[in-house]
Coordinates of C-alpha atoms and ligand atoms in Angstrom, one line a residue:
H1 CA -23.8 5.8 -12.1
E2 CA -25.3 3.7 -9.7
L3 CA -21.5 4.1 -7.7
E4 CA -21.6 8.0 -8.4
A5 CA -25.1 7.8 -6.7
L6 CA -24.1 5.8 -4.0
L7 CA -20.9 8.1 -3.6
E8 CA -22.4 11.2 -3.4
Q9 CA -24.8 10.1 -0.6
N10 CA -22.0 8.5 1.6
S11 CA -20.4 12.4 0.6
T12 CA -23.6 14.0 1.8
K13 CA -23.4 11.7 5.2
S14 CA -20.1 12.4 6.0
A15 CA -20.5 15.9 5.7
Q16 CA -23.2 15.9 8.7
E17 CA -20.7 13.3 10.7
D18 CA -17.9 15.6 10.8
E19 CA -20.4 18.6 12.6
Q20 CA -22.0 15.7 14.6
W21 CA -19.5 13.1 15.2
D22 CA -16.7 15.1 17.0
R23 CA -18.9 16.7 19.6
H24 CA -17.2 15.8 23.7
D25 CA -21.0 16.3 25.2
F26 CA -21.4 12.5 25.0
S27 CA -22.3 10.7 28.1
W28 CA -19.2 8.6 27.7
S29 CA -17.3 11.9 26.7
N30 CA -15.5 13.1 30.2
E31 CA -14.5 8.9 30.7
L32 CA -13.0 8.8 27.3
E33 CA -10.9 11.5 27.5
D34 CA -9.8 10.0 31.1
K35 CA -9.1 6.7 29.8
M36 CA -7.4 7.8 27.2
K37 CA -4.8 10.1 29.6
S38 CA -4.6 7.6 32.5
V39 CA -4.8 4.4 30.3
F40 CA -3.2 4.6 26.6
K41 CA -0.9 7.6 27.8
I42 CA -2.4 9.5 25.1
Q43 CA -2.6 13.4 25.3
E44 CA -4.4 14.0 21.5
L45 CA -6.8 12.5 19.8
R46 CA -5.8 12.1 16.1
P47 CA -8.1 13.0 13.2
M48 CA -11.2 10.7 12.7
Q49 CA -10.3 9.1 15.7
L50 CA -13.0 10.7 18.1
Q51 CA -15.6 10.4 15.1
T52 CA -15.3 6.9 15.1
M53 CA -15.3 6.3 18.9
N54 CA -18.7 8.3 19.3
V55 CA -20.0 6.6 16.4
T56 CA -19.4 2.6 17.5
M57 CA -20.0 4.3 21.3
S58 CA -23.8 5.1 19.5
N59 CA -24.3 1.8 18.6
K60 CA -23.8 2.5 15.2
D61 CA -22.1 0.7 12.3
C62 CA -18.7 2.7 11.0
M63 CA -15.6 2.1 8.5
L64 CA -12.5 3.9 9.4
I65 CA -9.9 4.3 6.7
M66 CA -6.8 5.3 7.6
P67 CA -3.4 4.8 6.8
T68 CA -0.8 2.4 9.1
G69 CA 0.1 3.8 11.9
G70 CA -2.2 6.6 12.1
G71 CA -4.4 4.6 15.2
K72 CA -7.0 3.0 14.3
S73 CA -6.3 0.2 17.0
L74 CA -6.9 3.0 19.7
C75 CA -10.6 3.4 17.8
F76 CA -11.7 0.5 19.8
H77 CA -9.4 -0.4 22.8
L78 CA -10.6 2.6 24.4
P79 CA -14.2 2.6 23.6
A80 CA -14.1 -2.0 24.6
L81 CA -13.3 0.1 28.2
L82 CA -16.4 2.7 28.2
S83 CA -18.7 -0.7 27.2
K84 CA -20.1 -2.7 29.1
G85 CA -19.2 -6.8 28.2
V86 CA -17.0 -8.0 25.1
T87 CA -15.4 -6.6 22.0
L88 CA -14.6 -8.9 19.6
V89 CA -11.8 -8.2 17.3
V90 CA -11.1 -10.5 13.9
S91 CA -8.2 -10.1 12.9
P92 CA -6.0 -11.6 10.2
L93 CA -2.7 -12.9 11.8
V94 CA -1.9 -14.5 15.0
S95 CA 1.6 -12.4 14.8
L96 CA -0.7 -8.9 15.0
M97 CA -2.7 -10.5 17.6
E98 CA 0.1 -11.3 19.9
D99 CA 1.6 -7.9 19.3
Q100 CA -1.6 -6.0 20.1
I101 CA -2.1 -8.7 23.4
M102 CA 1.5 -7.9 24.3
A103 CA 0.6 -4.2 24.9
L104 CA -2.8 -4.3 26.2
V105 CA -1.4 -7.0 28.6
K106 CA 1.4 -4.0 29.5
L107 CA -1.1 -1.6 30.2
N108 CA -3.6 -3.6 32.6
V109 CA -6.2 -4.4 30.0
A110 CA -7.7 -7.4 30.0
A111 CA -7.4 -9.2 26.7
E112 CA -7.1 -12.3 25.2
M113 CA -7.2 -14.2 22.1
L114 CA -7.9 -17.2 20.6
N115 CA -7.1 -19.6 17.5
A116 CA -6.4 -22.5 16.0
S117 CA -3.4 -23.3 18.6
T118 CA -4.8 -22.0 21.9
S119 CA -4.8 -24.9 24.5
K120 CA -7.6 -26.2 25.5
D121 CA -7.6 -25.0 28.8
T122 CA -7.6 -21.4 27.5
V123 CA -10.4 -22.2 25.8
N124 CA -12.3 -23.4 28.3
R125 CA -11.7 -20.7 30.4
V126 CA -11.7 -18.1 28.0
Q127 CA -15.4 -19.1 26.9
D128 CA -16.6 -19.2 30.5
E129 CA -15.3 -15.4 31.1
M130 CA -17.5 -14.8 28.0
V131 CA -20.8 -15.6 29.4
S132 CA -20.1 -14.8 33.0
H133 CA -21.2 -11.5 34.3
N134 CA -18.3 -10.5 36.5
A135 CA -15.2 -11.7 34.3
P136 CA -13.0 -8.9 33.9
L137 CA -12.6 -9.5 29.7
K138 CA -13.0 -6.9 27.9
L139 CA -10.8 -7.9 24.4
L140 CA -10.7 -10.6 22.9
Y141 CA -8.9 -11.4 19.1
V142 CA -10.1 -14.2 17.1
T143 CA -8.8 -15.3 13.2
P144 CA -11.6 -15.2 11.0
E145 CA -11.4 -19.1 10.7
K146 CA -11.9 -19.6 14.2
L147 CA -15.6 -17.9 13.6
A148 CA -16.1 -19.7 10.5
K149 CA -15.1 -23.3 11.7
S150 CA -16.0 -23.4 15.4
K151 CA -19.6 -24.5 16.2
R152 CA -18.9 -24.0 19.5
F153 CA -17.7 -20.9 19.6
M154 CA -20.3 -19.5 17.6
A155 CA -22.9 -21.0 20.4
K156 CA -20.9 -19.2 22.9
L157 CA -20.9 -15.7 21.3
E158 CA -25.0 -16.4 20.7
K159 CA -24.9 -16.5 24.3
M160 CA -22.6 -13.9 25.0
Y161 CA -25.4 -11.6 23.1
Q162 CA -28.1 -13.1 25.1
L163 CA -26.6 -11.9 28.0
G164 CA -26.0 -9.0 26.2
R165 CA -22.5 -8.8 27.1
F166 CA -21.5 -8.7 23.5
S167 CA -20.7 -5.2 23.3
R168 CA -19.1 -4.9 19.5
L169 CA -17.5 -6.8 16.5
V170 CA -14.2 -5.1 15.4
I171 CA -13.2 -6.4 12.3
D172 CA -9.4 -5.4 11.3
E173 CA -8.1 -5.4 8.2
V174 CA -11.5 -5.4 6.7
H175 CA -10.5 -4.9 3.1
C176 CA -9.5 -8.8 3.6
C177 CA -13.2 -9.3 3.0
S178 CA -13.3 -8.5 -0.7
Q179 CA -11.7 -10.1 -3.5
W180 CA -10.9 -6.6 -4.8
G181 CA -8.7 -5.9 -2.3
H182 CA -4.6 -7.1 -2.1
D183 CA -5.3 -9.7 0.7
F184 CA -8.4 -11.6 0.0
R185 CA -8.9 -14.0 2.9
P186 CA -11.7 -17.1 2.3
D187 CA -13.0 -17.2 5.4
Y188 CA -13.9 -13.3 6.1
K189 CA -17.2 -13.5 3.9
F190 CA -18.4 -15.5 6.7
L191 CA -18.4 -12.4 8.7
G192 CA -21.4 -11.8 6.2
I193 CA -23.6 -13.5 8.5
M194 CA -23.0 -11.5 12.1
K195 CA -24.6 -8.9 11.0
R196 CA -28.0 -11.4 11.2
Q197 CA -27.1 -13.3 13.6
F198 CA -26.4 -10.5 16.3
P199 CA -28.2 -7.5 14.9
E200 CA -28.0 -4.9 17.9
V201 CA -24.1 -5.6 17.7
P202 CA -22.3 -2.2 16.2
I203 CA -19.7 -3.2 13.8
L204 CA -16.4 -1.2 13.2
G205 CA -14.4 -1.8 10.2
L206 CA -10.5 -1.2 10.1
T207 CA -8.3 -1.2 7.2
A208 CA -5.8 1.4 5.7
T209 CA -6.7 0.4 1.5
A210 CA -9.8 0.4 0.7
T211 CA -10.8 2.3 -2.9
S212 CA -14.6 2.7 -3.4
K213 CA -14.7 -0.5 -5.0
V214 CA -13.3 -2.3 -2.2
L215 CA -15.8 -0.1 0.1
E216 CA -18.7 -0.7 -1.7
D217 CA -18.1 -4.5 -1.7
V218 CA -17.4 -5.4 2.1
K219 CA -20.0 -3.1 2.9
K220 CA -22.4 -5.5 0.8
I221 CA -20.4 -8.6 2.3
L222 CA -21.0 -7.4 5.6
N223 CA -24.5 -6.4 5.2
I224 CA -24.4 -3.2 6.4
P225 CA -24.6 -0.7 3.5
N226 CA -25.8 2.6 5.3
C227 CA -22.5 2.2 8.0
Y228 CA -20.8 5.6 8.1
V229 CA -18.0 6.2 6.5
F230 CA -14.7 8.2 7.7
K231 CA -11.4 8.3 5.7
A232 CA -7.9 10.1 7.5
S233 CA -6.0 11.7 4.7
F234 CA -3.1 9.8 3.6
N235 CA -0.7 12.4 3.4
R236 CA 2.3 11.4 5.4
P237 CA 4.2 15.0 5.4
N238 CA 7.4 14.0 7.2
L239 CA 8.3 11.1 4.9
Y240 CA 10.2 12.1 1.6
Y241 CA 9.6 10.3 -1.3
E242 CA 12.0 9.9 -4.4
V243 CA 12.5 7.6 -7.2
R244 CA 16.1 6.4 -8.5
E245 CA 17.0 5.2 -11.6
K246 CA 19.2 2.0 -11.0
S247 CA 22.1 0.9 -12.4
G248 CA 21.6 -2.3 -14.8
V249 CA 24.8 -4.1 -13.6
Q250 CA 24.0 -5.5 -10.0
A251 CA 27.4 -4.7 -8.3
E252 CA 26.9 -1.1 -9.2
A253 CA 23.7 -0.7 -8.1
M254 CA 24.9 -2.7 -4.9
D255 CA 27.2 0.4 -4.6
E256 CA 24.6 2.6 -4.8
I257 CA 22.7 1.6 -2.1
H258 CA 25.7 0.3 0.5
K259 CA 27.2 4.0 -0.6
L260 CA 23.4 5.3 0.3
I261 CA 22.7 3.9 3.5
K262 CA 26.2 4.2 5.1
N263 CA 26.7 8.0 4.2
Q264 CA 23.2 9.2 4.3
F265 CA 21.9 6.9 7.1
P266 CA 24.5 5.8 9.0
N267 CA 23.5 3.3 12.0
Q268 CA 19.9 4.3 11.3
S269 CA 17.1 1.9 11.1
G270 CA 15.5 1.0 7.6
I271 CA 14.2 -1.4 5.3
V272 CA 15.5 -2.1 2.5
Y273 CA 12.5 -4.4 0.3
C274 CA 13.1 -6.6 -2.5
F275 CA 11.3 -8.2 -5.0
S276 CA 11.9 -11.9 -4.1
K277 CA 13.2 -14.8 -1.3
K278 CA 16.6 -14.9 -3.7
E279 CA 17.0 -11.0 -4.2
A280 CA 16.7 -10.6 -0.5
D281 CA 19.4 -12.8 0.4
D282 CA 21.8 -11.7 -2.0
V283 CA 21.4 -8.2 -0.8
T284 CA 22.0 -9.1 3.1
A285 CA 24.9 -11.4 2.4
D286 CA 26.3 -8.4 -0.3
L287 CA 25.4 -5.3 2.3
R288 CA 26.7 -7.7 5.5
R289 CA 30.2 -8.3 3.4
R290 CA 30.4 -4.7 3.3
G291 CA 30.1 -4.1 6.6
I292 CA 26.5 -3.2 7.6
K293 CA 24.1 -4.7 10.4
A294 CA 21.7 -6.3 8.1
G295 CA 19.3 -9.1 8.8
C296 CA 17.3 -11.1 5.8
Y297 CA 13.2 -11.5 6.1
H298 CA 11.1 -13.5 4.1
A299 CA 8.6 -16.7 4.0
D300 CA 11.5 -19.1 3.7
L301 CA 12.8 -18.8 6.5
M302 CA 12.1 -20.1 9.8
A303 CA 9.2 -18.4 12.5
V304 CA 12.0 -18.5 15.1
E305 CA 14.3 -16.7 12.6
R306 CA 11.9 -14.3 11.5
S307 CA 11.4 -13.2 14.6
R308 CA 14.7 -13.1 15.8
V309 CA 15.8 -11.1 12.6
H310 CA 12.6 -8.6 13.6
Q311 CA 13.3 -8.7 17.2
A312 CA 16.9 -7.7 16.8
W313 CA 16.4 -4.7 14.9
L314 CA 13.5 -3.7 17.4
A315 CA 16.4 -4.0 19.8
D316 CA 18.7 -1.6 17.0
K317 CA 21.2 -4.9 16.8
I318 CA 20.7 -5.0 13.3
H319 CA 20.0 -2.0 11.5
V320 CA 18.7 -3.1 8.4
V321 CA 16.0 -4.9 7.3
V322 CA 16.2 -6.7 4.1
A323 CA 13.1 -8.0 2.9
T324 CA 10.4 -9.0 0.4
V325 CA 7.1 -8.4 1.6
A326 CA 6.4 -10.8 3.7
F327 CA 7.9 -8.3 6.2
G328 CA 4.8 -6.3 6.6
M329 CA 1.9 -6.7 8.1
G330 CA 2.1 -5.7 12.2
I331 CA 5.5 -3.8 11.6
D332 CA 5.4 -0.9 13.9
K333 CA 9.2 0.5 14.6
P334 CA 8.7 4.1 15.5
D335 CA 12.3 5.7 13.6
V336 CA 12.1 4.2 10.6
R337 CA 14.5 6.3 9.1
F338 CA 14.6 4.8 5.4
V339 CA 12.8 2.8 3.3
I340 CA 14.5 1.7 0.0
H341 CA 12.9 0.0 -2.9
N342 CA 15.6 -2.1 -4.6
S343 CA 13.1 -3.3 -7.1
L344 CA 9.9 -1.5 -7.6
S345 CA 6.7 -2.9 -5.7
K346 CA 3.8 -4.0 -7.7
S347 CA 1.4 -1.2 -7.2
M348 CA 1.2 1.8 -5.6
E349 CA -0.7 0.8 -3.4
N350 CA 1.7 -1.7 -2.3
L351 CA 4.4 0.9 -2.4
Y352 CA 2.9 3.4 -0.4
Q353 CA 2.0 0.6 2.3
E354 CA 5.4 -0.5 2.4
S355 CA 7.0 2.9 2.5
G356 CA 5.0 3.6 4.9
R357 CA 6.5 2.0 7.6
A358 CA 9.3 4.8 7.7
G359 CA 8.5 7.8 10.1
R360 CA 6.2 6.8 12.2
D361 CA 7.2 8.7 14.7
D362 CA 6.8 11.9 12.7
K363 CA 10.4 12.1 12.5
K364 CA 11.8 13.2 8.9
S365 CA 12.3 9.9 6.8
H366 CA 13.0 8.9 3.4
C367 CA 11.4 6.9 1.1
I368 CA 13.4 5.5 -2.3
L369 CA 12.8 3.4 -4.6
F370 CA 15.2 2.4 -7.3
Y371 CA 13.6 1.7 -10.9
R372 CA 14.3 0.0 -13.8
L373 CA 12.5 -1.2 -16.7
Q374 CA 13.8 -4.8 -16.3
D375 CA 12.4 -4.9 -13.4
V376 CA 8.8 -4.0 -14.4
F377 CA 8.7 -7.7 -16.5
K378 CA 9.7 -9.7 -13.6
Q379 CA 6.5 -7.9 -11.7
S380 CA 4.9 -8.2 -14.9
S381 CA 5.0 -12.0 -15.1
M382 CA 3.8 -12.6 -11.2
V383 CA 1.4 -10.0 -10.7
F384 CA -0.5 -10.9 -15.0
T385 CA -2.6 -13.9 -13.5
E386 CA -4.1 -11.8 -11.0
Q387 CA -7.4 -9.3 -12.0
T388 CA -6.1 -6.3 -11.6
G389 CA -2.4 -7.5 -11.9
L390 CA -1.4 -5.4 -14.9
E391 CA -3.3 -2.4 -14.6
N392 CA -1.7 -1.6 -10.7
L393 CA 1.7 -2.3 -11.9
Y394 CA 1.6 0.0 -14.5
G395 CA 0.1 2.9 -12.4
I396 CA 3.2 2.9 -10.3
V397 CA 5.7 2.7 -13.5
A398 CA 3.9 5.8 -14.6
Y399 CA 5.1 6.7 -11.1
C400 CA 8.6 5.8 -11.7
I401 CA 9.0 7.2 -15.0
D402 CA 7.2 10.7 -14.3
T403 CA 9.8 13.4 -13.6
N404 CA 7.9 16.7 -13.5
R405 CA 4.7 16.0 -11.2
C406 CA 4.6 16.1 -7.6
R407 CA 5.2 12.4 -6.2
R408 CA 2.7 12.9 -3.5
S409 CA -0.1 13.9 -5.5
V410 CA 0.6 10.7 -7.6
I411 CA 0.1 9.2 -4.4
A412 CA -2.9 11.9 -3.3
S413 CA -4.4 11.0 -6.9
H414 CA -4.4 7.1 -6.1
F415 CA -6.1 7.2 -3.1
G416 CA -8.8 9.7 -4.3
E417 CA -7.7 12.7 -3.1
V418 CA -6.8 15.9 -3.9
W419 CA -3.4 17.3 -3.4
D420 CA -2.0 20.7 -3.6
K421 CA 1.3 20.5 -4.5
A422 CA 2.2 24.2 -2.9
H423 CA 1.5 21.7 0.1
C424 CA 5.0 19.1 -0.5
N425 CA 7.4 21.2 0.7
G426 CA 9.5 20.2 -0.9
M427 CA 9.7 17.1 0.3
C428 CA 9.7 14.7 -2.5
D429 CA 12.7 14.5 -5.4
H430 CA 10.2 16.5 -7.7
C431 CA 9.1 19.6 -5.6
D432 CA 12.8 19.3 -3.8
P433 CA 14.3 22.9 -4.3
A434 CA 17.8 21.1 -4.5
K435 CA 17.0 19.1 -7.3
Q436 CA 15.1 21.8 -9.4
K437 CA 15.9 21.3 -12.5
S438 CA 14.4 22.6 -16.4
T439 CA 12.6 20.1 -19.1
Q440 CA 11.7 20.4 -22.2
T441 CA 9.3 19.1 -24.1
K442 CA 10.3 17.3 -27.8
D443 CA 7.6 15.0 -30.1
I444 CA 8.5 11.3 -29.7
T445 CA 5.9 9.8 -32.4
K446 CA 8.3 8.9 -34.9
Y447 CA 10.2 6.7 -32.3
C448 CA 7.6 5.0 -31.1
Q449 CA 6.4 4.4 -34.8
D450 CA 9.9 2.8 -35.6
V451 CA 9.2 0.8 -32.6
L452 CA 6.0 -0.4 -33.8
T453 CA 7.9 -0.9 -37.2
V454 CA 10.4 -3.2 -35.4
L455 CA 7.5 -5.1 -33.9
D456 CA 6.1 -5.7 -36.8
H457 CA 9.1 -7.0 -38.8
S458 CA 9.7 -9.4 -36.1
K459 CA 6.3 -10.7 -36.3
R460 CA 6.8 -11.2 -39.7
Q461 CA 10.3 -12.9 -38.9
D462 CA 8.2 -15.5 -36.6
Q463 CA 10.6 -14.1 -33.7
R464 CA 9.5 -12.9 -30.4
L465 CA 10.7 -10.0 -28.9
T466 CA 11.3 -9.4 -25.1
A467 CA 11.9 -5.4 -24.1
N468 CA 15.6 -6.3 -24.0
K469 CA 16.1 -7.8 -27.9
L470 CA 12.8 -5.3 -28.7
I471 CA 15.7 -1.9 -27.5
E472 CA 18.7 -4.0 -29.0
S473 CA 16.9 -4.3 -33.0
W474 CA 16.0 -0.6 -32.3
M475 CA 19.4 0.2 -32.0
Q476 CA 20.5 -1.8 -35.0
K477 CA 22.4 -4.4 -32.7
G478 CA 22.1 -8.0 -32.7
P479 CA 21.0 -10.6 -35.4
V480 CA 21.1 -8.8 -38.8
N481 CA 17.5 -10.1 -39.6
M482 CA 16.3 -8.6 -37.2
R483 CA 17.3 -5.1 -38.5
V484 CA 15.0 -3.1 -40.4
K485 CA 15.8 -1.5 -43.2
G486 CA 14.5 2.5 -42.4
V487 CA 14.3 2.3 -39.1
E488 CA 17.4 4.7 -38.0
A489 CA 19.2 4.0 -35.3
P490 CA 17.8 6.5 -32.1
S491 CA 20.7 8.7 -31.1
S492 CA 19.3 8.4 -27.4
N493 CA 21.3 6.8 -24.7
I494 CA 19.5 3.4 -22.9
L495 CA 18.3 5.0 -20.0
T496 CA 15.9 7.1 -22.6
L497 CA 14.9 4.3 -24.6
E498 CA 14.0 2.2 -21.9
R499 CA 11.7 5.0 -21.1
I500 CA 9.9 5.6 -24.1
M501 CA 9.1 1.1 -23.9
A502 CA 7.4 2.0 -20.2
Y503 CA 5.2 5.0 -21.7
M504 CA 4.2 3.1 -24.6
L505 CA 3.6 -0.2 -22.5
I506 CA 1.1 1.9 -19.8
R507 CA -0.4 3.9 -22.6
G508 CA -1.5 0.7 -24.5
Y509 CA 0.9 0.9 -27.7
I510 CA 2.8 -1.8 -27.2
K511 CA 1.4 -4.7 -24.6
E512 CA 2.6 -7.6 -23.0
D513 CA 2.4 -11.4 -24.0
F514 CA 3.2 -14.2 -21.7
H515 CA 4.5 -17.0 -22.7
F516 CA 5.3 -20.1 -20.3
T517 CA 8.1 -22.1 -20.0
P518 CA 8.8 -24.8 -17.6
Y519 CA 10.9 -22.5 -15.3
S520 CA 9.2 -19.5 -16.0
T521 CA 6.9 -16.6 -17.5
I522 CA 8.3 -14.3 -20.4
S523 CA 6.9 -11.6 -20.9
Y524 CA 7.7 -10.8 -25.0
L525 CA 6.0 -7.6 -26.6
V526 CA 3.4 -6.8 -29.3
P527 CA 1.7 -3.6 -30.2
G528 CA -0.9 -2.8 -28.4
P529 CA -4.5 -1.5 -28.6
K530 CA -3.5 1.7 -29.5
A531 CA -1.1 0.8 -31.8
K532 CA -3.4 1.6 -34.5
L533 CA -3.8 5.1 -33.7
L534 CA 0.6 5.5 -33.5
S535 CA 1.0 4.1 -37.2
M536 CA -1.5 5.4 -38.5
G537 CA -0.1 8.9 -37.4
M538 CA -3.9 9.7 -35.7
E539 CA -1.9 10.6 -31.8
N540 CA 1.8 12.8 -31.4
V541 CA 3.3 11.4 -28.4
S542 CA 5.6 13.9 -26.7
M543 CA 8.5 13.9 -23.4
D544 CA 9.7 16.1 -21.6
F545 CA 13.7 16.0 -21.4
I546 CA 15.8 17.1 -18.5
S547 CA 17.8 20.3 -20.0
S548 CA 19.5 21.0 -17.1
S549 CA 20.5 19.6 -13.6
S550 CA 21.5 21.3 -10.8
Q551 CA 21.8 18.4 -8.7
T552 CA 24.3 19.4 -5.3
N553 CA 24.2 16.1 -3.2
G554 CA 26.4 14.5 -5.5
D555 CA 24.7 11.1 -5.8
S556 CA 25.3 9.3 -8.6
Q557 CA 22.0 9.7 -10.5
V558 CA 21.8 8.9 -14.1
A559 CA 22.4 12.4 -15.3
V560 CA 20.1 12.2 -18.2
K561 CA 16.3 11.9 -16.9
K562 CA 13.7 12.6 -18.7
S563 CA 9.7 13.2 -18.3
L564 CA 7.2 12.0 -20.7
A565 CA 4.0 13.5 -21.1
T566 CA 1.6 13.2 -24.3
T567 CA -0.1 15.8 -26.3
S568 CA -2.8 13.5 -27.7
A569 CA -6.7 14.9 -26.6
E570 CA -7.3 11.3 -25.5
N571 CA -6.6 12.3 -21.7
Q572 CA -10.8 12.4 -20.7
P573 CA -11.0 13.6 -16.5
K574 CA -12.4 11.0 -15.6
P575 CA -14.9 11.5 -12.5
K576 CA -13.0 10.6 -9.0
L577 CA -13.5 10.7 -5.5
V578 CA -12.0 13.3 -4.2
V579 CA -11.0 14.2 -0.1
I580 CA -11.4 17.6 0.8
N581 CA -9.7 19.0 4.1
N582 CA -11.1 21.0 6.3
E583 CA -8.9 22.9 7.4
K584 CA -10.2 23.8 10.9
S585 CA -10.5 20.2 12.2
A586 CA -8.2 19.0 10.1
F587 CA -10.5 16.1 9.6
S588 CA -10.6 15.1 5.3
E589 CA -14.3 14.7 4.5
M590 CA -15.9 12.6 0.9
K591 CA -16.9 14.4 -2.2
F592 CA -17.9 13.6 -5.6
A593 CA -16.2 16.0 -8.0
Ligands
ADP1 P1 -3.1 1.2 12.3 O1 -3.9 2.3 11.6 O2 -1.8 0.5 11.3 O3 -3.6 0.1 13.2 P2 -2.3 1.7 15.0 O4 -3.5 1.3 16.2 O5 -1.4 0.4 15.5 O6 -1.9 1.8 13.8 O7 -1.2 2.8 15.6 C1 0.0 3.1 15.8 C2 0.8 3.8 16.7 O8 0.2 5.3 16.8 C3 0.8 3.1 18.1 O9 2.0 3.2 18.7 C4 -0.6 3.7 19.0 O10 -0.1 3.4 20.3 C5 0.1 5.3 18.4 N1 -1.0 5.9 18.7 C6 -2.9 6.3 18.0 N2 -2.8 7.2 18.3 C7 -2.5 8.0 19.4 C8 -2.5 9.5 19.5 N3 -3.9 9.4 19.2 N4 -1.4 10.3 19.7 C9 -0.4 9.3 19.7 N5 -0.4 8.1 19.4 C10 -1.3 7.4 18.6
MG2 MG1 -3.8 -1.7 13.0
ZN3 ZN1 6.2 16.9 -4.1

């Protein structure tokens, strides 16, 4: 309830902000418009940019949540030019800073950075500029480590502050402050002292990822409980979202990816995300063998090799980067036509960020995830040690096995937005008129009960079952002692059974039980917290089967597709944070529903 109250406060404040902060009659408004066009060659601002800049120019603290590629940097680049003195920018990655500084220098904006490997001469020169009144320096980028570890630098900052030259503190990827976020960086915690040390300096935090929990945490850590919060919509209208069944046979799965790239995206730029470095190596080799210009990118490759691949891709010398999530922050190629996930991501958040690298130029682009149950367990045995690892993973599994809901609406609800599926414009596989299919709901309670019976039986035999083994026993295949009298072999195909399994998992009818071997972690399945409800007959489960399909695109999608639903009444609507689009301004405001 405390959180609700907090959110409510925010919502009222945000509503006023929209009216108040998108005005054009501030003392800096003319110069802002002028420099936007002359220096940055930008004709029109995007939603939330003007509000953010006006707030920070008014020396107030602000948090901007905007999807990757939305244009957060301009919100401090431009104010930096309008302000006297220096804007300090804290950024988590040296490569991100290098990219931005290169771009700024091209625009004749004086920008510098200091990090662990900056030469002594540069450090001296930059630190002199910080405190000299006629130095041109406008933007100074530092790593959080530099702030936390260098007393000399902090001393210079204090001097700069006393001289009235510390105009603004910008914290890029501000979610790194919070342990609840996905890229927690301990040194970001140090930023908590900045408000106390420099009370007059407005703080601007930027991120693409902030659930309300992370947002509240970040505000607390930074000591800016009353900061303004702006949130831009997460909808990317030009991205087509799709999930496809992945073949269980490696060679067939590769056939399909190859065919897809060759036929639908010939000579176009794209990314294929893989679960592991080994998978990335294998997929790269396979695509190359088949004549696709592909490069590989992951953390085990030397920095020069990674940079070579990135540059070759930017220059269109190679078309496809096959990568792990190490290929991430700061990737800003405008004409990425497709992002393929060869294995599912570890969360909806990750999927959104990774697939969001497509279509920065606003042209139609495709985000295709290849899903197979076995990939869930590869991920789960990695993420189960993280605080909300499994919860996040099951969120994306729910997205994958859903066959009805608009993909956009699932993504939107993940980001606390309300989404009207009519606005999808057929840009997802469930809304696309070319892929319309009708579904039929069937009761699968008996199936689910049988699965639990098989699990009970294996427990009595002192045997642990992985998902594969469980399905095998259920189908009355495999070792005879694992087959259960009274459990009939289901007539459905393996994909259906896998879907039932995934559904039981995310609904808590079964759960994963992890065991360590010297070489790996194995996920076994055991009855979950809600198993009792099923075996006692207190809950019914039903599932939608596709009864007809009018697929016209000739791809090799598996014909039998199912979607899942439950008939139980325990689907209580939870209160959620909602972003309501204001049509007139296309800005959004936060409301509590
Ligand atoms: P992020 O929100 O991920 O930090 P960036 O600030 O890197 O995004 O911006 C992504 C791209 O969008 C950059 O190429 C930038 O020049 C461009 N951009 C930002 N604002 C605008 C705008 N108002 N109009 C056109 N392009 C813009
Ligand atoms: Mg950015
Ligand atoms: Zn849709």
